[in-house]
Amino acid sequence: MRVRRFGALIGAGMALSLALSACGSDTEKTEATTVLQKAQDEKKLTIGIKYDQPALGLKKPDGTFDGFDVDVAKYIAKELGVPEDGITFKETTSANRESFIGGGQVDLVIATYSITEARKQQVTFGGPYYVAHQDTMVNADNNDIKKTADLKGKRLCKAAGSNSFRRITDPPPDGKLDIDGVKLVDAQSYSECVSKLKSGALDAVSTDDLILAGFANQQKGSFKVINDPFTDEKFGVGMKKGDTETCEAVNKAINKMYSDGAAGQYLDKHFAGTGLKLVKEVPTMEGCA
Ligand code: GLU
């Protein structure tokens, strides 16, 4: 029944081919099965995370993974029926998250992935599992960017596929401040943004406070965060559009992760001592419809 329900959601054509293949090969069935069904049947999941964001999603030299998103991924997988050794982590960058979800390279994305209006057209989001806030980081010796509005005329990082630059340069819903005259400098990732900031190729990196805290803490003394937060970044769990069944199960897992104290422990483990105010109450869920 579950298979059919999802089949109907993704279109009558798929539902028909599913019905036709029901007594034959398993190939079509696998495609139309929800991520929850896959998790329960195969005890396996492929989860997209960042590999280069300290405290969030980081691949360590020994090949293991560390960070808040990694811990959240393990918790959610377990609640969906998948043990830690059933998880395959795959690198998702800001730019490939939608295509990796759509193309089935990953089952879920847990990668500082803000729920935005544009992305909601392509992806279903569970969560949020945390609400971060956009802030701005400069070199430790910078004295002319003290508030977000000071970015006018400055060189700001534009990480490919990320929404953060838009919060500065565009109007709502996915933008916010609509500041003119910002000079955007391209980078592939936030780790590249941070290298460019350090080398003087940029004046500022503006993005989620958790991301900035992770880098600032990793390279102590190099940077300062101006502490002028100006957005709510709802970190969602991305999955194929229409997979409501999995989304509901993910939301249930997130609720449990807060009520049993696990989320609070993960936040302390990765962000204690960064100066960030950590919120340990479960965020309001967006809803899966
Ligand atoms: N949360 C923001 C976004 O999803 C910035 C971080 C990122 O790109 O991963 O666009």
mmCIF file of C-alpha atoms in Angstrom, residues 5-233:
data_model
loop_
_atom_site.group_PDB
_atom_site.id
_atom_site.type_symbol
_atom_site.label_atom_id
_atom_site.label_comp_id
_atom_site.label_asym_id
_atom_site.label_seq_id
_atom_site.Cartn_x
_atom_site.Cartn_y
_atom_site.Cartn_z
ATOM 1 C CA ARG A 5 0.469 5.736 -2.297
ATOM 2 C CA PHE A 6 3.827 7.239 -3.158
ATOM 3 C CA GLY A 7 3.478 6.043 -6.748
ATOM 4 C CA ALA A 8 0.240 7.981 -7.040
ATOM 5 C CA LEU A 9 1.935 11.071 -5.708
ATOM 6 C CA ILE A 10 4.676 11.046 -8.258
ATOM 7 C CA GLY A 11 2.292 10.601 -11.135
ATOM 8 C CA ALA A 12 -0.175 8.302 -12.787
ATOM 9 C CA GLY A 13 2.421 7.045 -15.279
ATOM 10 C CA MET A 14 4.682 5.796 -12.537
ATOM 11 C CA ALA A 15 1.712 4.304 -10.678
ATOM 12 C CA LEU A 16 0.780 2.363 -13.809
ATOM 13 C CA SER A 17 4.279 1.058 -14.428
ATOM 14 C CA LEU A 18 4.432 0.159 -10.765
ATOM 15 C CA ALA A 19 1.207 -1.833 -11.001
ATOM 16 C CA LEU A 20 2.491 -3.578 -14.139
ATOM 17 C CA SER A 21 5.778 -4.458 -12.510
ATOM 18 C CA ALA A 22 4.265 -5.540 -9.212
ATOM 19 C CA CYS A 23 4.458 -9.219 -10.125
ATOM 20 C CA GLY A 24 7.723 -8.908 -12.070
ATOM 21 C CA SER A 25 11.040 -7.213 -11.459
ATOM 22 C CA ASP A 26 11.794 -5.247 -8.345
ATOM 23 C CA THR A 27 13.472 -2.376 -10.132
ATOM 24 C CA GLU A 28 10.452 -0.107 -10.500
ATOM 25 C CA LYS A 29 9.307 -0.918 -7.000
ATOM 26 C CA THR A 30 12.630 0.219 -5.547
ATOM 27 C CA GLU A 31 12.384 3.511 -7.399
ATOM 28 C CA ALA A 32 8.920 4.298 -6.137
ATOM 29 C CA THR A 33 9.447 3.058 -2.596
ATOM 30 C CA THR A 34 9.640 5.769 0.010
ATOM 31 C CA VAL A 35 12.896 6.366 1.860
ATOM 32 C CA LEU A 36 11.205 5.092 5.026
ATOM 33 C CA GLN A 37 10.308 1.813 3.285
ATOM 34 C CA LYS A 38 13.869 1.477 1.994
ATOM 35 C CA ALA A 39 15.254 2.139 5.457
ATOM 36 C CA GLN A 40 13.023 -0.483 7.017
ATOM 37 C CA ASP A 41 13.491 -3.115 4.296
ATOM 38 C CA GLU A 42 17.211 -2.740 3.598
ATOM 39 C CA LYS A 43 18.459 -1.228 6.870
ATOM 40 C CA LYS A 44 20.492 1.140 4.730
ATOM 41 C CA LEU A 45 20.421 4.831 3.877
ATOM 42 C CA THR A 46 22.629 7.179 1.884
ATOM 43 C CA ILE A 47 22.744 10.577 3.552
ATOM 44 C CA GLY A 48 24.203 13.730 2.040
ATOM 45 C CA ILE A 49 26.292 15.838 4.403
ATOM 46 C CA LYS A 50 28.953 18.523 4.060
ATOM 47 C CA TYR A 51 32.538 17.265 4.278
ATOM 48 C CA ASP A 52 34.238 20.618 4.911
ATOM 49 C CA GLN A 53 32.278 22.402 7.644
ATOM 50 C CA PRO A 54 33.830 22.011 11.107
ATOM 51 C CA ALA A 55 31.349 21.242 13.925
ATOM 52 C CA LEU A 56 28.599 20.482 11.368
ATOM 53 C CA GLY A 57 29.719 18.047 8.689
ATOM 54 C CA LEU A 58 33.408 17.286 8.522
ATOM 55 C CA LYS A 59 35.301 14.365 7.016
ATOM 56 C CA LYS A 60 38.303 13.716 9.226
ATOM 57 C CA PRO A 61 41.694 12.521 7.953
ATOM 58 C CA ASP A 62 40.944 9.006 9.251
ATOM 59 C CA GLY A 63 37.833 8.866 7.050
ATOM 60 C CA THR A 64 35.276 9.220 9.859
ATOM 61 C CA PHE A 65 32.710 11.986 10.057
ATOM 62 C CA ASP A 66 32.102 14.524 12.774
ATOM 63 C CA GLY A 67 29.656 17.306 13.511
ATOM 64 C CA PHE A 68 26.153 18.267 14.587
ATOM 65 C CA ASP A 69 24.627 17.322 11.217
ATOM 66 C CA VAL A 70 26.396 13.946 11.386
ATOM 67 C CA ASP A 71 24.964 13.237 14.848
ATOM 68 C CA VAL A 72 21.492 14.354 13.751
ATOM 69 C CA ALA A 73 21.783 12.086 10.688
ATOM 70 C CA LYS A 74 22.732 9.087 12.830
ATOM 71 C CA TYR A 75 19.858 9.751 15.237
ATOM 72 C CA ILE A 76 17.253 10.114 12.490
ATOM 73 C CA ALA A 77 18.563 7.040 10.659
ATOM 74 C CA LYS A 78 18.280 4.984 13.843
ATOM 75 C CA GLU A 79 14.680 6.117 14.342
ATOM 76 C CA LEU A 80 13.929 5.140 10.737
ATOM 77 C CA GLY A 81 15.309 1.659 11.432
ATOM 78 C CA VAL A 82 18.900 2.023 10.174
ATOM 79 C CA PRO A 83 21.897 1.343 12.435
ATOM 80 C CA GLU A 84 25.039 3.468 12.171
ATOM 81 C CA ASP A 85 26.857 0.923 10.009
ATOM 82 C CA GLY A 86 23.954 0.988 7.542
ATOM 83 C CA ILE A 87 24.574 4.673 6.746
ATOM 84 C CA THR A 88 26.626 5.672 3.731
ATOM 85 C CA PHE A 89 27.600 9.321 3.967
ATOM 86 C CA LYS A 90 27.988 11.093 0.655
ATOM 87 C CA GLU A 91 29.334 14.587 0.158
ATOM 88 C CA THR A 92 26.743 17.140 -0.812
ATOM 89 C CA THR A 93 27.792 20.691 -1.574
ATOM 90 C CA SER A 94 25.452 23.667 -1.430
ATOM 91 C CA ALA A 95 25.113 23.456 -5.222
ATOM 92 C CA ASN A 96 24.260 19.770 -5.714
ATOM 93 C CA ARG A 97 21.740 19.129 -2.944
ATOM 94 C CA GLU A 98 18.585 19.404 -5.078
ATOM 95 C CA SER A 99 20.034 17.377 -7.972
ATOM 96 C CA PHE A 100 21.368 14.637 -5.664
ATOM 97 C CA ILE A 101 17.952 14.310 -4.019
ATOM 98 C CA GLY A 102 16.095 14.389 -7.333
ATOM 99 C CA GLY A 103 18.480 11.942 -8.984
ATOM 100 C CA GLY A 104 18.441 9.499 -6.074
ATOM 101 C CA GLN A 105 22.203 9.771 -5.333
ATOM 102 C CA VAL A 106 21.161 10.415 -1.737
ATOM 103 C CA ASP A 107 18.067 9.473 0.252
ATOM 104 C CA LEU A 108 18.262 12.383 2.665
ATOM 105 C CA VAL A 109 20.280 15.601 2.898
ATOM 106 C CA ILE A 110 21.303 16.896 6.323
ATOM 107 C CA ALA A 111 23.751 19.630 5.413
ATOM 108 C CA THR A 112 23.019 23.099 6.837
ATOM 109 C CA TYR A 113 20.199 23.066 4.304
ATOM 110 C CA SER A 114 17.870 26.023 4.842
ATOM 111 C CA ILE A 115 14.220 25.563 3.991
ATOM 112 C CA THR A 116 13.515 28.255 1.372
ATOM 113 C CA GLU A 117 10.581 28.991 -0.909
ATOM 114 C CA ALA A 118 12.570 28.218 -4.069
ATOM 115 C CA ARG A 119 13.847 24.902 -2.721
ATOM 116 C CA LYS A 120 10.386 23.864 -1.521
ATOM 117 C CA GLN A 121 9.362 23.727 -5.189
ATOM 118 C CA GLN A 122 11.902 20.936 -5.747
ATOM 119 C CA VAL A 123 12.356 19.164 -2.428
ATOM 120 C CA THR A 124 10.274 18.025 0.562
ATOM 121 C CA PHE A 125 11.740 19.153 3.884
ATOM 122 C CA GLY A 126 11.412 17.446 7.232
ATOM 123 C CA GLY A 127 12.139 19.612 10.235
ATOM 124 C CA PRO A 128 13.543 22.075 10.897
ATOM 125 C CA TYR A 129 15.879 20.223 13.263
ATOM 126 C CA TYR A 130 17.496 23.541 14.231
ATOM 127 C CA VAL A 131 16.976 27.228 13.544
ATOM 128 C CA ALA A 132 20.261 29.023 12.920
ATOM 129 C CA HIS A 133 20.642 32.742 12.180
ATOM 130 C CA GLN A 134 22.720 34.395 9.516
ATOM 131 C CA ASP A 135 25.624 36.446 10.804
ATOM 132 C CA THR A 136 28.815 37.837 9.291
ATOM 133 C CA MET A 137 32.472 36.991 9.840
ATOM 134 C CA VAL A 138 35.482 39.209 9.089
ATOM 135 C CA ASN A 139 39.208 38.966 9.716
ATOM 136 C CA ALA A 140 40.144 39.576 13.359
ATOM 137 C CA ASP A 141 41.852 42.890 12.495
ATOM 138 C CA ASN A 142 38.932 44.287 10.467
ATOM 139 C CA ASN A 143 37.394 47.379 12.025
ATOM 140 C CA ASP A 144 35.119 48.724 9.335
ATOM 141 C CA ILE A 145 32.421 46.044 9.197
ATOM 142 C CA LYS A 146 30.563 46.242 12.507
ATOM 143 C CA LYS A 147 26.988 45.603 11.372
ATOM 144 C CA THR A 148 25.424 43.876 8.377
ATOM 145 C CA ALA A 149 24.593 47.186 6.667
ATOM 146 C CA ASP A 150 28.342 47.940 6.507
ATOM 147 C CA LEU A 151 28.626 45.284 3.756
ATOM 148 C CA LYS A 152 27.578 47.895 1.182
ATOM 149 C CA GLY A 153 30.466 48.250 -1.275
ATOM 150 C CA LYS A 154 32.395 45.370 0.338
ATOM 151 C CA ARG A 155 33.654 42.079 -1.148
ATOM 152 C CA LEU A 156 31.342 39.317 0.063
ATOM 153 C CA CYS A 157 31.591 35.589 -0.569
ATOM 154 C CA LYS A 158 29.036 33.956 -2.869
ATOM 155 C CA ALA A 159 29.178 30.216 -2.193
ATOM 156 C CA ALA A 160 27.759 28.359 -5.184
ATOM 157 C CA GLY A 161 24.227 27.072 -4.595
ATOM 158 C CA SER A 162 23.944 28.651 -1.177
ATOM 159 C CA ASN A 163 21.190 31.062 -0.266
ATOM 160 C CA SER A 164 23.182 33.224 2.155
ATOM 161 C CA PHE A 165 24.453 35.891 -0.292
ATOM 162 C CA ARG A 166 20.860 36.404 -1.377
ATOM 163 C CA ARG A 167 19.841 37.322 2.177
ATOM 164 C CA ILE A 168 22.154 40.340 1.760
ATOM 165 C CA THR A 169 21.594 41.302 -1.877
ATOM 166 C CA ASP A 170 17.967 40.318 -2.617
ATOM 167 C CA PRO A 171 14.505 41.078 -1.205
ATOM 168 C CA PRO A 172 12.290 38.443 0.536
ATOM 169 C CA PRO A 173 11.136 35.727 0.504
ATOM 170 C CA ASP A 174 14.518 34.036 -0.045
ATOM 171 C CA GLY A 175 16.524 37.241 0.161
ATOM 172 C CA LYS A 176 16.146 39.723 2.989
ATOM 173 C CA LEU A 177 18.113 42.985 3.162
ATOM 174 C CA ASP A 178 18.270 43.902 -0.555
ATOM 175 C CA ILE A 179 21.515 45.885 -0.127
ATOM 176 C CA ASP A 180 22.918 47.433 -3.333
ATOM 177 C CA GLY A 181 26.556 47.642 -4.313
ATOM 178 C CA VAL A 182 27.845 44.493 -2.650
ATOM 179 C CA LYS A 183 30.735 42.954 -4.625
ATOM 180 C CA LEU A 184 30.121 39.216 -4.798
ATOM 181 C CA VAL A 185 33.185 36.986 -5.025
ATOM 182 C CA ASP A 186 32.588 33.395 -6.198
ATOM 183 C CA ALA A 187 33.603 30.325 -4.223
ATOM 184 C CA GLN A 188 32.615 26.664 -4.386
ATOM 185 C CA SER A 189 32.029 26.197 -0.671
ATOM 186 C CA TYR A 190 32.211 27.879 2.718
ATOM 187 C CA SER A 191 35.655 26.407 3.339
ATOM 188 C CA GLU A 192 36.810 28.196 0.187
ATOM 189 C CA CYS A 193 35.066 31.390 1.374
ATOM 190 C CA VAL A 194 36.979 31.178 4.657
ATOM 191 C CA SER A 195 40.346 30.622 2.899
ATOM 192 C CA LYS A 196 39.663 33.603 0.667
ATOM 193 C CA LEU A 197 38.744 35.733 3.669
ATOM 194 C CA LYS A 198 41.978 34.794 5.413
ATOM 195 C CA SER A 199 44.087 35.530 2.339
ATOM 196 C CA GLY A 200 42.522 38.973 1.932
ATOM 197 C CA ALA A 201 40.600 38.182 -1.279
ATOM 198 C CA LEU A 202 37.362 38.985 0.558
ATOM 199 C CA ASP A 203 36.108 41.397 3.214
ATOM 200 C CA ALA A 204 33.424 39.168 4.730
ATOM 201 C CA VAL A 205 31.674 35.806 4.811
ATOM 202 C CA SER A 206 28.008 35.994 5.747
ATOM 203 C CA THR A 207 26.120 32.773 6.478
ATOM 204 C CA ASP A 208 24.625 30.626 9.243
ATOM 205 C CA ASP A 209 26.023 31.424 12.685
ATOM 206 C CA LEU A 210 26.693 27.725 13.307
ATOM 207 C CA ILE A 211 28.899 27.529 10.212
ATOM 208 C CA LEU A 212 30.807 30.675 11.181
ATOM 209 C CA ALA A 213 31.237 29.470 14.776
ATOM 210 C CA GLY A 214 32.677 26.178 13.497
ATOM 211 C CA PHE A 215 35.323 27.909 11.373
ATOM 212 C CA ALA A 216 36.113 30.609 13.943
ATOM 213 C CA ASN A 217 36.651 27.937 16.581
ATOM 214 C CA GLN A 218 38.790 25.792 14.280
ATOM 215 C CA GLN A 219 41.130 28.694 13.470
ATOM 216 C CA LYS A 220 41.129 30.549 16.759
ATOM 217 C CA GLY A 221 42.257 34.154 16.677
ATOM 218 C CA SER A 222 41.932 34.518 12.880
ATOM 219 C CA PHE A 223 38.375 35.766 12.573
ATOM 220 C CA LYS A 224 35.601 37.569 14.386
ATOM 221 C CA VAL A 225 31.844 37.197 14.006
ATOM 222 C CA ILE A 226 30.212 40.636 14.164
ATOM 223 C CA ASN A 227 27.202 39.345 16.164
ATOM 224 C CA ASP A 228 24.474 41.008 14.111
ATOM 225 C CA PRO A 229 22.158 38.067 13.349
ATOM 226 C CA PHE A 230 19.364 38.962 10.958
ATOM 227 C CA THR A 231 17.543 35.840 9.674
ATOM 228 C CA ASP A 232 16.021 32.568 10.800
ATOM 229 C CA GLU A 233 17.691 29.725 8.913
#
